[in-house]
PDB file of C-alpha atoms in Angstrom:
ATOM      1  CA  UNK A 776       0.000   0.000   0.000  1.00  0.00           C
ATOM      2  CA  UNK A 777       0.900   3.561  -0.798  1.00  0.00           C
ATOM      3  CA  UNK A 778       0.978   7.168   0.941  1.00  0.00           C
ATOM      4  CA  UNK A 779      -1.878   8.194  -1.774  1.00  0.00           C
ATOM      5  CA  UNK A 780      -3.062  10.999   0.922  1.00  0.00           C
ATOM      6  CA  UNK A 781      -1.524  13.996   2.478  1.00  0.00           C
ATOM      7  CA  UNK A 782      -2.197  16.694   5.100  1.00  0.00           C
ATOM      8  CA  UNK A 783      -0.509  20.207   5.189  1.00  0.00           C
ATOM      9  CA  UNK A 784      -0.967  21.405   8.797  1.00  0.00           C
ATOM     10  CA  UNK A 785       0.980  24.671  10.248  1.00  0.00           C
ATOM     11  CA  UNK A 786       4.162  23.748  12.609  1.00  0.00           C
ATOM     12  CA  UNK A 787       6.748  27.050  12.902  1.00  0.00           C
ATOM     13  CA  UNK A 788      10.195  27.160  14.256  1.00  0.00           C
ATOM     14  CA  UNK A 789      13.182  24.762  14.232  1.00  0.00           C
ATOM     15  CA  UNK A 790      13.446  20.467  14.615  1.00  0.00           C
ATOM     16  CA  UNK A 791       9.556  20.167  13.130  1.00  0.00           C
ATOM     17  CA  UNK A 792      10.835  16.683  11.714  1.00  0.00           C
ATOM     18  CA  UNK A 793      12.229  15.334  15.027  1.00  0.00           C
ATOM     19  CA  UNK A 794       9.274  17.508  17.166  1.00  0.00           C
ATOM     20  CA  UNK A 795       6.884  15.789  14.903  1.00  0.00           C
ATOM     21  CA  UNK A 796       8.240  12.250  15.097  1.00  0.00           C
ATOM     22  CA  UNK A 797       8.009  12.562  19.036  1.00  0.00           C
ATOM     23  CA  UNK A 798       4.423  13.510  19.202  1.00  0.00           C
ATOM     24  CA  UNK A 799       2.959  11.073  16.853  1.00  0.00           C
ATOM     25  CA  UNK A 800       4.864   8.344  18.200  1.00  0.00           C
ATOM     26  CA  UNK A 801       3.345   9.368  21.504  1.00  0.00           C
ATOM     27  CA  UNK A 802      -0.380   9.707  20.783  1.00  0.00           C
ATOM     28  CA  UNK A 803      -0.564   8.417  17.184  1.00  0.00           C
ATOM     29  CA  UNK A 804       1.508   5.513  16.855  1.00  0.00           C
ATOM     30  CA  UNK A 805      -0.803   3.552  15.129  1.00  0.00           C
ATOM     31  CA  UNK A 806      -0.848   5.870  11.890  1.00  0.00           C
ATOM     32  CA  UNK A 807       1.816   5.343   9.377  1.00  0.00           C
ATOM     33  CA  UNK A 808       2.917   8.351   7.737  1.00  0.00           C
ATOM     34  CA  UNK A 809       5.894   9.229   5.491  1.00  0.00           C
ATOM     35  CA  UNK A 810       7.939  11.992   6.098  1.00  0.00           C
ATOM     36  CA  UNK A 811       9.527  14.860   4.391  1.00  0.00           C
ATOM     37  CA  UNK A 812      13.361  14.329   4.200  1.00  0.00           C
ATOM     38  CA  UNK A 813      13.949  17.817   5.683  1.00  0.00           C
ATOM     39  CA  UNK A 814      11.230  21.340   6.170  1.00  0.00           C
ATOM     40  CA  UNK A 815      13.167  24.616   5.899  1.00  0.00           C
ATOM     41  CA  UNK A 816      13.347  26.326   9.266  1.00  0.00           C
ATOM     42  CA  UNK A 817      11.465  29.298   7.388  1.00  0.00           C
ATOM     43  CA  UNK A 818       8.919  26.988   6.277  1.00  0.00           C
ATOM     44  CA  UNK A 819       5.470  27.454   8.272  1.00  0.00           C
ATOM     45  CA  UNK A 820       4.053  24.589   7.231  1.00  0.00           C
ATOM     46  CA  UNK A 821       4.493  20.744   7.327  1.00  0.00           C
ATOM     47  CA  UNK A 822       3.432  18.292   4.238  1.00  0.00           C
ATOM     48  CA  UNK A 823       3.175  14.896   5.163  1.00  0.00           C
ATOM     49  CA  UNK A 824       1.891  11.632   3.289  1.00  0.00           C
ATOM     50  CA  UNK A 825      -0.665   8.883   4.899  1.00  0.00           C
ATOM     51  CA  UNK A 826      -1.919   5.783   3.235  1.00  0.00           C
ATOM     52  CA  UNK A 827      -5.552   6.320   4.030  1.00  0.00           C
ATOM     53  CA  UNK A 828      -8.254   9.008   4.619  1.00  0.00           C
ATOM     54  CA  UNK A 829      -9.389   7.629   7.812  1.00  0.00           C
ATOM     55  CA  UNK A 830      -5.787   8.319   8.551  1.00  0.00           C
ATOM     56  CA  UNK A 831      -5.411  11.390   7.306  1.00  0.00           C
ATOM     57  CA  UNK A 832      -9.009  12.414   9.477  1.00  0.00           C
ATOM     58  CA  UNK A 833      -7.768  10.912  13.198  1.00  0.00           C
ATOM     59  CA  UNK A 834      -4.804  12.711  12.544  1.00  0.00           C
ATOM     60  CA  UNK A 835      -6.150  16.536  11.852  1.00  0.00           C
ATOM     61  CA  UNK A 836      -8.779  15.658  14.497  1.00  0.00           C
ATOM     62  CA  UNK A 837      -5.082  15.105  17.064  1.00  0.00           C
ATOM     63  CA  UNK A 838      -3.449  17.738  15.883  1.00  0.00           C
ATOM     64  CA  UNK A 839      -6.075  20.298  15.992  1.00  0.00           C
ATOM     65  CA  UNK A 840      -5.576  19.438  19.604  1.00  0.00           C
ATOM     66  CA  UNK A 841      -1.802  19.466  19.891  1.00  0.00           C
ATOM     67  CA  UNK A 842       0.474  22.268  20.265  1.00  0.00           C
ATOM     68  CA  UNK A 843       3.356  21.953  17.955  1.00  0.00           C
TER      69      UNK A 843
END
């Protein structure tokens, strides 16, 4: 199966790869995503790629929770 889906979602300032890879492994583990290899520090937002829209939903239902 592929990462057919993706979700743009706002994340500002420096490590968002490693800041992101902590959280979901915390309260999303069970959501596969793939990664960007690297987001420019200027960047203000965060592309990532899931393999299914039920994915892609619990996820923006989390992280319009989370603080990032």
């Amino acid at each position: 199966m592929t990462f057919k889906y993706s979700y743009t979602f706002p994340i500002s300032g420096p490590n968002k790869l490693p800041r992101f890879k902590q959280w979901a492994a915390q309260h999303t583990p069970e959501i596969e995503v793939s990664l960007p290899p690297q987001v420019p520090v200027k960047s203000e937002n965060m592309t990532i790629r899931l393999k299914s829209t039920g994915d892609r939903q619990k996820l923006m239902e989390k992280l319009a929770r989370a603080a990032l």
